Short mmCIF file of C-alpha atoms and ligand atoms in Angstrom, two decimals:
data_model
loop_
_atom_site.label_atom_id
_atom_site.label_comp_id
_atom_site.label_asym_id
_atom_site.label_seq_id
_atom_site.Cartn_x
_atom_site.Cartn_y
_atom_site.Cartn_z
CA UNK B 1 78.32 -236.72 -111.45
CA UNK B 2 77.85 -232.97 -111.92
CA UNK B 3 77.40 -231.26 -115.27
CA UNK B 4 79.95 -228.56 -115.82
CA UNK B 5 80.89 -225.77 -118.16
CA UNK B 6 84.55 -225.00 -118.82
CA UNK B 7 85.00 -221.46 -120.04
CA UNK B 8 87.97 -219.27 -120.95
CA UNK B 9 88.32 -216.18 -118.76
CA UNK B 10 90.60 -214.11 -121.00
CA UNK B 11 91.00 -213.61 -124.76
CA UNK B 12 91.15 -217.30 -125.59
CA UNK B 13 94.02 -219.84 -125.54
CA UNK B 14 93.89 -220.14 -121.75
CA UNK B 15 94.47 -223.89 -121.97
CA UNK B 16 90.81 -224.95 -122.11
CA UNK B 17 91.65 -227.95 -124.28
CA UNK B 18 93.98 -229.48 -121.71
CA UNK B 19 91.55 -228.77 -118.86
CA UNK B 20 88.73 -230.42 -120.83
CA UNK B 21 90.99 -233.40 -121.51
CA UNK B 22 91.75 -233.77 -117.83
CA UNK B 23 88.05 -233.61 -116.81
CA UNK B 24 86.65 -235.59 -119.75
CA UNK B 25 87.53 -238.93 -118.19
CA UNK B 26 84.87 -238.29 -115.52
CA UNK B 27 82.23 -237.07 -117.99
CA UNK B 28 79.88 -239.12 -120.13
CA UNK B 29 79.54 -236.45 -122.82
CA UNK B 30 81.69 -233.48 -123.89
CA UNK B 31 79.84 -230.78 -125.85
CA UNK B 32 81.12 -227.81 -127.83
CA UNK B 33 78.44 -225.11 -127.86
CA UNK B 34 79.65 -222.21 -129.99
CA UNK B 35 82.27 -220.97 -132.41
CA UNK B 36 83.84 -222.96 -135.19
CA UNK B 37 87.25 -223.71 -136.61
CA UNK B 38 88.55 -220.42 -135.21
CA UNK B 39 89.27 -222.43 -132.04
CA UNK B 40 92.54 -224.29 -131.56
CA UNK B 41 92.57 -226.45 -128.42
CA UNK B 42 95.82 -228.25 -127.67
CA UNK B 43 96.15 -231.51 -125.77
CA UNK B 44 99.44 -233.32 -125.16
CA UNK B 45 99.33 -237.05 -124.42
CA UNK B 46 102.43 -239.24 -124.29
CA UNK B 47 104.55 -236.68 -126.19
CA UNK B 48 101.93 -236.44 -128.92
CA UNK B 49 100.33 -233.11 -129.67
CA UNK B 50 96.71 -232.87 -130.78
CA UNK B 51 95.05 -229.62 -131.82
CA UNK B 52 91.27 -229.61 -132.02
CA UNK B 53 89.41 -226.99 -134.02
CA UNK B 54 85.82 -228.27 -134.29
CA UNK B 55 85.96 -231.63 -132.55
CA UNK B 56 85.60 -231.52 -128.76
CA UNK B 57 88.79 -232.00 -126.78
CA UNK B 58 87.33 -235.07 -125.05
CA UNK B 59 87.73 -237.23 -128.16
CA UNK B 60 90.93 -238.86 -126.86
CA UNK B 61 88.84 -240.61 -124.21
CA UNK B 62 87.30 -243.56 -126.06
CA UNK B 63 84.44 -243.98 -123.57
CA UNK B 64 83.34 -240.35 -123.80
CA UNK B 65 80.75 -239.19 -126.34
CA UNK B 66 81.66 -235.95 -128.09
CA UNK B 67 79.07 -233.58 -129.45
CA UNK B 68 79.21 -230.50 -131.65
CA UNK B 69 76.16 -228.46 -130.68
CA UNK B 70 73.70 -226.45 -132.73
CA UNK B 71 75.25 -223.16 -131.62
CA UNK B 72 78.37 -223.89 -133.65
CA UNK B 73 79.20 -222.85 -137.21
CA UNK B 74 80.77 -225.67 -139.15
CA UNK B 75 83.05 -225.71 -142.15
CA UNK B 76 82.36 -229.19 -143.53
CA UNK B 77 85.73 -229.53 -145.24
CA UNK B 78 87.55 -228.52 -142.06
CA UNK B 79 85.52 -231.07 -140.11
CA UNK B 80 86.22 -233.85 -142.62
CA UNK B 81 89.94 -233.02 -142.55
CA UNK B 82 89.95 -233.06 -138.76
CA UNK B 83 88.16 -236.41 -138.63
CA UNK B 84 90.55 -237.89 -141.23
CA UNK B 85 93.56 -236.51 -139.36
CA UNK B 86 92.43 -238.17 -136.13
CA UNK B 87 91.55 -241.47 -137.80
CA UNK B 88 95.00 -241.51 -139.45
CA UNK B 89 96.51 -241.24 -135.98
CA UNK B 90 94.46 -244.17 -134.77
CA UNK B 91 91.80 -242.15 -132.93
CA UNK B 92 88.33 -243.48 -133.61
CA UNK B 93 85.55 -240.98 -134.19
CA UNK B 94 82.74 -243.21 -135.49
CA UNK B 95 80.04 -243.85 -132.91
CA UNK B 96 81.36 -241.34 -130.41
CA UNK B 97 81.27 -238.06 -132.29
CA UNK B 98 77.99 -236.37 -133.22
CA UNK B 99 76.98 -233.12 -134.91
CA UNK B 100 73.71 -231.28 -134.50
CA UNK B 101 71.73 -230.61 -137.70
CA UNK B 102 70.97 -227.19 -136.22
CA UNK B 103 74.57 -226.02 -136.58
CA UNK B 104 75.04 -223.50 -139.35
CA UNK B 105 77.37 -224.01 -142.28
CA UNK B 106 80.41 -221.88 -142.88
CA UNK B 107 80.32 -221.61 -146.67
CA UNK B 108 83.39 -221.05 -148.87
CA UNK B 109 82.00 -217.57 -149.64
CA UNK B 110 82.11 -216.65 -145.94
CA UNK B 111 85.81 -217.29 -145.81
CA UNK B 112 86.41 -215.67 -149.17
CA UNK B 113 84.58 -212.46 -148.36
CA UNK B 114 86.20 -212.17 -144.92
CA UNK B 115 89.63 -212.45 -146.48
CA UNK B 116 88.86 -209.50 -148.72
CA UNK B 117 87.69 -206.96 -146.19
CA UNK B 118 88.81 -208.01 -142.74
CA UNK B 119 91.72 -205.95 -141.44
CA UNK B 120 90.22 -204.22 -138.43
CA UNK B 121 89.66 -207.01 -135.90
CA UNK B 122 92.45 -209.36 -136.93
CA UNK B 123 90.18 -212.41 -137.18
CA UNK B 124 91.25 -215.97 -137.88
CA UNK B 125 89.75 -215.72 -141.41
CA UNK B 126 87.75 -218.89 -140.83
CA UNK B 127 84.50 -217.28 -141.97
CA UNK B 128 83.08 -217.10 -138.45
CA UNK B 129 81.75 -213.51 -138.51
CA UNK B 130 80.10 -213.80 -141.94
CA UNK B 131 78.51 -217.17 -141.07
CA UNK B 132 77.00 -215.87 -137.81
CA UNK B 133 75.93 -212.63 -139.53
CA UNK B 134 73.97 -214.65 -142.05
CA UNK B 135 72.51 -216.84 -139.32
CA UNK B 136 71.19 -213.81 -137.43
CA UNK B 137 69.91 -212.25 -140.64
CA UNK B 138 67.92 -215.50 -140.96
CA UNK B 139 69.60 -216.29 -144.22
CA UNK B 140 71.86 -219.05 -142.95
CA UNK B 141 72.06 -222.63 -144.19
CA UNK B 142 72.04 -225.34 -141.56
CA UNK B 143 73.70 -228.75 -141.55
CA UNK B 144 70.25 -230.37 -141.61
CA UNK B 145 69.41 -228.53 -144.85
CA UNK B 146 71.91 -230.75 -146.68
CA UNK B 147 69.49 -233.65 -146.35
CA UNK B 148 66.29 -231.82 -147.32
CA UNK B 149 64.75 -230.55 -150.52
CA UNK B 150 65.38 -226.94 -151.42
CA UNK B 151 69.09 -226.56 -150.61
CA UNK B 152 69.71 -224.59 -153.80
CA UNK B 153 66.93 -222.11 -153.02
CA UNK B 154 68.34 -221.56 -149.55
CA UNK B 155 71.80 -220.96 -150.96
CA UNK B 156 70.42 -218.63 -153.61
CA UNK B 157 68.75 -216.50 -150.92
CA UNK B 158 72.02 -215.72 -149.27
CA UNK B 159 74.75 -215.91 -151.88
CA UNK B 160 75.62 -213.90 -154.94
CA UNK B 161 77.51 -216.93 -156.25
CA UNK B 162 76.94 -217.85 -159.90
CA UNK B 163 77.33 -221.58 -159.66
CA UNK B 164 74.82 -222.39 -156.94
CA UNK B 165 74.16 -225.80 -158.43
CA UNK B 166 77.83 -226.76 -158.28
CA UNK B 167 78.12 -225.50 -154.72
CA UNK B 168 74.99 -227.39 -153.65
CA UNK B 169 76.39 -230.54 -155.16
CA UNK B 170 79.74 -230.16 -153.40
CA UNK B 171 78.01 -229.51 -150.09
CA UNK B 172 75.76 -232.52 -150.54
CA UNK B 173 78.77 -234.72 -151.24
CA UNK B 174 80.42 -233.52 -148.06
CA UNK B 175 77.07 -233.98 -146.33
CA UNK B 176 77.03 -237.65 -147.33
CA UNK B 177 80.45 -238.19 -145.80
CA UNK B 178 79.35 -236.45 -142.60
CA UNK B 179 75.96 -238.23 -142.46
CA UNK B 180 76.99 -240.98 -139.99
CA UNK B 181 77.85 -238.25 -137.49
CA UNK B 182 74.53 -236.38 -137.63
CA UNK B 183 72.28 -236.81 -134.57
CA UNK B 184 69.46 -234.88 -132.98
CA UNK B 185 71.73 -233.98 -130.14
CA UNK B 186 69.29 -231.83 -128.16
CA UNK B 187 66.99 -234.71 -127.13
CA UNK B 188 70.06 -236.92 -126.73
CA UNK B 189 71.58 -234.50 -124.21
CA UNK B 190 68.36 -234.04 -122.26
CA UNK B 191 67.79 -237.80 -122.13
CA UNK B 192 71.34 -238.27 -120.89
CA UNK B 193 70.69 -235.75 -118.11
CA UNK B 194 67.51 -237.58 -117.10
CA UNK B 195 69.52 -240.78 -116.86
CA UNK B 196 71.92 -239.06 -114.47
CA UNK B 197 74.79 -238.80 -116.93
CA UNK B 198 77.26 -235.96 -116.66
CA UNK B 199 77.90 -233.40 -119.35
CA UNK B 200 81.01 -231.31 -119.82
CA UNK B 201 80.45 -228.20 -121.91
CA UNK B 202 83.55 -226.99 -123.73
CA UNK B 203 83.75 -223.27 -124.30
CA UNK B 204 85.82 -221.94 -127.17
CA UNK B 205 87.52 -218.53 -127.31
CA UNK B 206 87.21 -216.60 -124.04
CA UNK B 207 84.99 -214.26 -122.05
CA UNK B 208 86.66 -211.08 -123.32
CA UNK B 209 85.91 -212.23 -126.88
CA UNK B 210 82.18 -212.71 -126.14
CA UNK B 211 79.99 -210.77 -128.58
CA UNK B 212 78.09 -209.11 -125.70
CA UNK B 213 80.33 -209.28 -122.63
CA UNK B 214 83.68 -208.90 -124.37
CA UNK B 215 85.79 -206.01 -125.63
CA UNK B 216 83.47 -205.16 -128.53
CA UNK B 217 84.11 -204.75 -131.44
CA UNK B 218 87.35 -206.69 -130.95
CA UNK B 219 85.50 -209.92 -130.21
CA UNK B 220 84.30 -213.04 -131.96
CA UNK B 221 80.72 -213.44 -133.19
CA UNK B 222 79.36 -215.91 -130.63
CA UNK B 223 78.43 -216.26 -126.96
CA UNK B 224 81.64 -217.60 -125.51
CA UNK B 225 80.46 -217.18 -121.91
CA UNK B 226 78.91 -219.95 -119.81
CA UNK B 227 75.39 -218.87 -120.78
CA UNK B 228 76.25 -219.87 -124.33
CA UNK B 229 76.32 -223.49 -123.19
CA UNK B 230 72.54 -223.44 -122.73
CA UNK B 231 71.78 -221.36 -125.81
CA UNK B 232 73.99 -223.48 -128.04
CA UNK B 233 72.85 -226.94 -126.95
CA UNK B 234 69.23 -226.79 -125.87
CA UNK B 235 69.99 -227.64 -122.24
CA UNK B 236 68.30 -225.50 -119.59
CA UNK B 237 70.33 -223.46 -117.07
CA UNK B 238 68.96 -225.44 -114.11
CA UNK B 239 70.76 -228.52 -115.44
CA UNK B 240 74.20 -227.04 -115.05
CA UNK B 241 75.84 -227.66 -111.69
CA UNK B 242 79.16 -225.95 -112.00
CA UNK B 243 81.11 -223.40 -114.01
CA UNK B 244 84.88 -223.77 -114.14
CA UNK B 245 86.91 -220.86 -115.48
CA UNK B 246 90.35 -221.19 -117.05
CA UNK B 247 92.98 -218.47 -116.94
CA UNK B 248 96.65 -218.32 -117.70
CA UNK B 249 99.01 -217.07 -115.00
CA UNK B 250 99.62 -214.07 -117.27
CA UNK B 251 97.68 -212.71 -120.24
CA UNK B 252 97.75 -213.13 -124.00
CA UNK B 253 95.75 -211.85 -126.91
CA UNK B 254 95.81 -212.69 -130.64
CA UNK B 255 94.41 -210.20 -133.09
CA UNK B 256 93.69 -206.52 -132.54
CA UNK B 257 92.06 -204.61 -129.71
CA UNK B 258 93.01 -202.93 -126.45
CA UNK B 259 95.18 -204.87 -123.99
CA UNK B 260 96.15 -202.60 -121.06
CA UNK B 261 98.70 -204.95 -119.49
CA UNK B 262 100.50 -205.77 -122.75
CA UNK B 263 104.29 -205.91 -122.48
CA UNK B 264 106.10 -204.48 -125.46
CA UNK B 265 109.55 -205.22 -124.03
CA UNK B 266 111.89 -208.17 -123.55
CA UNK B 267 109.74 -209.51 -120.70
CA UNK B 268 106.90 -209.85 -123.18
CA UNK B 269 109.27 -211.70 -125.47
CA UNK B 270 110.33 -213.98 -122.61
CA UNK B 271 106.69 -214.91 -121.91
CA UNK B 272 106.12 -215.46 -125.62
CA UNK B 273 109.18 -217.71 -125.89
CA UNK B 274 108.85 -219.66 -122.64
CA UNK B 275 105.07 -219.92 -123.06
CA UNK B 276 105.39 -220.85 -126.76
CA UNK B 277 102.76 -218.25 -127.46
CA UNK B 278 101.95 -218.85 -131.10
CA UNK B 279 98.35 -219.34 -132.23
CA UNK B 280 97.25 -222.98 -132.47
CA UNK B 281 94.99 -222.07 -135.41
CA UNK B 282 96.79 -219.34 -137.34
CA UNK B 283 100.36 -219.58 -136.04
CA UNK B 284 100.32 -215.85 -135.30
CA UNK B 285 102.48 -214.71 -132.35
CA UNK B 286 100.31 -213.95 -129.34
CA UNK B 287 100.67 -210.59 -127.64
CA UNK B 288 101.75 -211.15 -124.03
CA UNK B 289 101.33 -209.21 -120.79
CA UNK B 290 100.66 -209.33 -117.06
CA UNK B 291 97.59 -210.91 -115.53
CA UNK B 292 94.73 -208.40 -115.35
CA UNK B 293 92.79 -209.02 -112.14
CA UNK B 294 90.12 -206.41 -112.93
CA UNK B 295 89.28 -208.29 -116.12
CA UNK B 296 89.60 -211.67 -114.41
CA UNK B 297 87.18 -210.77 -111.60
CA UNK B 298 84.73 -209.44 -114.20
CA UNK B 299 85.05 -212.66 -116.21
CA UNK B 300 84.36 -214.73 -113.09
CA UNK B 301 81.24 -212.66 -112.44
CA UNK B 302 79.69 -212.79 -115.89
CA UNK B 303 80.17 -216.55 -116.05
CA UNK B 304 79.23 -217.28 -112.46
CA UNK B 305 82.54 -219.12 -112.07
CA UNK B 306 82.76 -221.36 -109.00
CA UNK B 307 86.28 -222.75 -109.45
CA UNK B 308 89.27 -221.56 -111.40
CA UNK B 309 91.97 -223.54 -113.21
CA UNK B 310 95.23 -221.59 -113.45
CA UNK B 311 97.45 -222.67 -116.31
CA UNK B 312 101.06 -222.02 -117.32
CA UNK B 313 102.37 -221.21 -113.86
CA UNK B 314 105.72 -222.65 -114.98
CA UNK B 315 106.06 -219.96 -117.66
CA UNK B 316 106.64 -217.39 -114.89
CA UNK B 317 109.54 -219.41 -113.42
CA UNK B 318 112.22 -217.10 -114.78
CA UNK B 319 110.51 -213.77 -114.14
CA UNK B 320 112.24 -211.85 -111.31
CA UNK B 321 109.35 -209.52 -110.40
CA UNK B 322 105.76 -210.20 -111.36
CA UNK B 323 103.07 -207.58 -111.77
CA UNK B 324 99.33 -207.93 -111.27
CA UNK B 325 96.91 -205.30 -112.57
CA UNK B 326 94.57 -204.38 -109.69
CA UNK B 327 92.86 -201.27 -111.14
CA UNK B 328 92.87 -198.98 -114.15
CA UNK B 329 93.52 -195.28 -114.37
CA UNK B 330 90.98 -193.77 -116.72
CA UNK B 331 91.36 -190.03 -117.35
CA UNK B 332 93.11 -189.72 -114.00
CA UNK B 333 90.43 -191.66 -112.09
CA UNK B 334 91.11 -195.04 -110.49
CA UNK B 335 88.55 -197.67 -111.48
CA UNK B 336 88.20 -201.28 -110.40
CA UNK B 337 85.07 -202.19 -112.34
CA UNK B 338 85.51 -203.50 -115.87
CA UNK B 339 84.55 -200.58 -118.13
CA UNK B 340 82.57 -200.36 -121.37
CA UNK B 341 85.81 -199.95 -123.27
CA UNK B 342 89.43 -200.58 -122.32
CA UNK B 343 90.58 -197.71 -124.52
CA UNK B 344 92.72 -195.24 -122.56
CA UNK B 345 92.76 -197.48 -119.46
CA UNK B 346 96.22 -197.45 -117.88
CA UNK B 347 96.99 -200.41 -115.63
CA UNK B 348 97.68 -199.87 -111.93
CA UNK B 349 100.02 -202.61 -110.77
CA UNK B 350 100.88 -204.40 -107.61
CA UNK B 351 104.29 -206.05 -107.71
CA UNK B 352 105.23 -209.40 -106.24
CA UNK B 353 108.63 -211.09 -106.11
CA UNK B 354 109.08 -213.89 -108.61
CA UNK B 355 110.01 -217.36 -107.34
CA UNK B 356 112.84 -217.85 -109.85
CA UNK B 357 112.77 -221.59 -109.31
CA UNK B 358 111.53 -224.30 -111.63
CA UNK B 359 107.93 -225.39 -111.05
CA UNK B 360 107.68 -227.25 -114.34
CA UNK B 361 106.07 -230.63 -113.83
CA UNK B 362 105.34 -230.02 -110.12
CA UNK B 363 102.32 -231.99 -108.91
CA UNK B 364 102.41 -231.36 -105.21
CA UNK B 365 101.19 -228.10 -103.67
CA UNK B 366 103.78 -228.46 -100.92
CA UNK B 367 106.52 -228.47 -103.53
CA UNK B 368 105.50 -225.18 -105.09
CA UNK B 369 107.83 -222.35 -104.02
CA UNK B 370 106.30 -220.19 -101.29
CA UNK B 371 106.36 -217.16 -103.61
CA UNK B 372 104.37 -219.06 -106.23
CA UNK B 373 101.81 -219.95 -103.55
CA UNK B 374 101.71 -216.28 -102.50
CA UNK B 375 101.06 -215.31 -106.11
CA UNK B 376 98.15 -217.75 -106.33
CA UNK B 377 96.78 -216.54 -102.99
CA UNK B 378 96.84 -212.90 -104.10
CA UNK B 379 94.83 -213.79 -107.21
CA UNK B 380 92.27 -215.72 -105.16
CA UNK B 381 91.94 -212.88 -102.63
CA UNK B 382 91.28 -210.38 -105.39
CA UNK B 383 88.82 -212.36 -107.54
CA UNK B 384 87.03 -214.02 -104.63
CA UNK B 385 86.94 -217.42 -106.33
CA UNK B 386 89.00 -220.51 -105.42
CA UNK B 387 91.79 -221.73 -107.66
CA UNK B 388 91.51 -225.50 -107.60
CA UNK B 389 94.13 -226.50 -110.14
CA UNK B 390 97.49 -224.97 -110.98
CA UNK B 391 98.98 -226.38 -114.17
CA UNK B 392 102.75 -226.56 -114.38
CA UNK B 393 103.38 -227.85 -117.89
CA UNK B 394 101.49 -228.95 -120.99
CA UNK B 395 101.46 -232.68 -120.26
CA UNK B 396 98.44 -234.42 -118.75
CA UNK B 397 100.23 -235.09 -115.48
CA UNK B 398 101.61 -231.54 -114.96
CA UNK B 399 99.03 -230.36 -112.46
CA UNK B 400 98.79 -229.44 -108.80
CA UNK B 401 95.30 -230.21 -107.48
CA UNK B 402 94.20 -227.91 -104.70
CA UNK B 403 90.69 -229.23 -103.99
P1 GDP R 501 92.94 -223.30 -125.61
O1 GDP R 501 92.58 -222.70 -126.93
O2 GDP R 501 92.35 -222.57 -124.46
O3 GDP R 501 92.66 -224.78 -125.54
O4 GDP R 501 94.53 -223.13 -125.48
P2 GDP R 501 95.62 -223.38 -126.65
O5 GDP R 501 95.78 -224.84 -126.85
O6 GDP R 501 95.33 -222.55 -127.84
O7 GDP R 501 96.90 -222.73 -125.99
C1 GDP R 501 97.41 -223.18 -124.79
C2 GDP R 501 98.88 -223.60 -125.03
O8 GDP R 501 99.56 -223.68 -123.80
C3 GDP R 501 99.03 -224.97 -125.66
O9 GDP R 501 100.18 -224.97 -126.46
C4 GDP R 501 99.21 -225.89 -124.47
O10 GDP R 501 99.94 -227.07 -124.77
C5 GDP R 501 100.01 -225.00 -123.56
N1 GDP R 501 99.77 -225.22 -122.11
C6 GDP R 501 98.59 -225.44 -121.49
N2 GDP R 501 98.78 -225.49 -120.15
C7 GDP R 501 100.10 -225.30 -119.94
C8 GDP R 501 100.90 -225.22 -118.76
O11 GDP R 501 100.44 -225.33 -117.63
N3 GDP R 501 102.25 -224.98 -118.95
C9 GDP R 501 102.80 -224.83 -120.18
N4 GDP R 501 104.11 -224.59 -120.26
N5 GDP R 501 102.06 -224.91 -121.30
C10 GDP R 501 100.73 -225.14 -121.19
P1 IMO R 502 90.45 -220.69 -128.71
O1 IMO R 502 89.17 -221.49 -128.62
C1 IMO R 502 92.33 -216.81 -129.32
C2 IMO R 502 90.21 -214.00 -131.91
C3 IMO R 502 90.83 -213.60 -133.22
C4 IMO R 502 90.29 -212.20 -133.38
C5 IMO R 502 88.88 -212.33 -132.81
C6 IMO R 502 87.80 -212.56 -133.86
O2 IMO R 502 91.60 -221.46 -129.24
O3 IMO R 502 90.73 -220.01 -127.40
P2 IMO R 502 87.15 -214.66 -135.37
O4 IMO R 502 87.95 -215.42 -136.38
O5 IMO R 502 86.61 -215.48 -134.27
O6 IMO R 502 86.08 -213.81 -136.01
O7 IMO R 502 88.20 -213.60 -134.73
O8 IMO R 502 88.91 -213.43 -131.94
N1 IMO R 502 90.04 -215.45 -131.70
C7 IMO R 502 90.77 -216.18 -130.85
N2 IMO R 502 91.83 -215.83 -130.09
N3 IMO R 502 91.82 -218.05 -129.25
C8 IMO R 502 90.75 -218.41 -129.98
O9 IMO R 502 90.14 -219.60 -129.84
C9 IMO R 502 90.20 -217.46 -130.87
N4 IMO R 502 89.17 -217.48 -131.74
C10 IMO R 502 89.09 -216.25 -132.23
O10 IMO R 502 92.25 -213.62 -133.15
O11 IMO R 502 90.99 -211.31 -132.54
MG1 MG R 503 93.51 -221.89 -128.65
#
């Protein structure tokens, strides 16, 4: 069985959770490698909706081990709430969910301070930026520190908080509840690989939110791209066999930052309504627009994507004419390479006729309208990477497999 990375190719919310869920059955271990509770990954099973924030989206498969890697930043209370929520719904976590002691803690102060000053980026206010900033300033507190001497000194180094003792005590209490889930996951993962087991790395956010490859500064504070899978788990790049990229059939973005193909009109509203484009973490409406092939080809390149999963094809069912962005106009010049900044980039569109027929729930390629197949083909021709799955609804079974 190959080891694979699943990565978002846009600004997040591409449908990674449902793709992970559909591949997790074949994997021995699903691993999150970056980010924190800013993620919201939705999986629908038997008319039940699950939204995962910290816990990998493979947890609904009882035989699959789920791991939260050292590259993540973890809010202990959010994790405990998520575990309790799943247990209340009859989903077992004990014995198949593990957390690396290398992961950094998101402290209450990180969330508090972000709430006070953050207006520019439009973050999720989950303390992600402040927690990673402290990590890279080498002032962070790691999960493993909860079980060692000297927690108070570590907290004192980084926080202006008065009641360090009280905070340390609260964290240690949470640490006790989390203790059964702590494992040295790096040797565990490498041993699993030696035994021929298959790993599925679950990316959070998306390529255009990557701290280095994304639309800086309107990004998140971690390596969302496929390379992050190695950095955040202690698995070497030679152990990864395949990178699968996930994109919607159109584009969305939550939070601020340039979005050349954004639709400010009723078509944008139609995509928002039919696609139910409201954030799974914050409930904020997602900005909607046409698929940007310049950005998509770039995202495939920086991740080394070998196969693409196209989600939400059904959301375009009612759109009479569909546009694809094939270049930008920047100061009068046509560019097809993804630029340093998307500011002042005007989209150049190609227009295709919509299929105006329901595809929702379609599972058979032959049953897709010809115009929907033409749309998929145009995307493949432009990006130069195969689309192997087209998803036609949120349920597990709503998928056309194309090899
Ligand atoms: P993630 O963060 O990448 O896992 O994506 P989210 O869960 O935040 O957002 C994707 C949303 O689209 C969820 O509400 C999914 O249930 C839904 N979804 C995923 N794939 C499809 C699809 O093919 N069709 C439709 N209609 N909805 C989908
Ligand atoms: P999933 O994993 C969509 C966005 C925020 C903001 C920027 C920085 O569900 O795809 P942060 O709180 O990370 O510092 O916010 O990134 N953002 C997401 N947008 N999906 C996500 O996760 C996101 N996680 C962060 O809206 O623009
Ligand atoms: Mg999401």
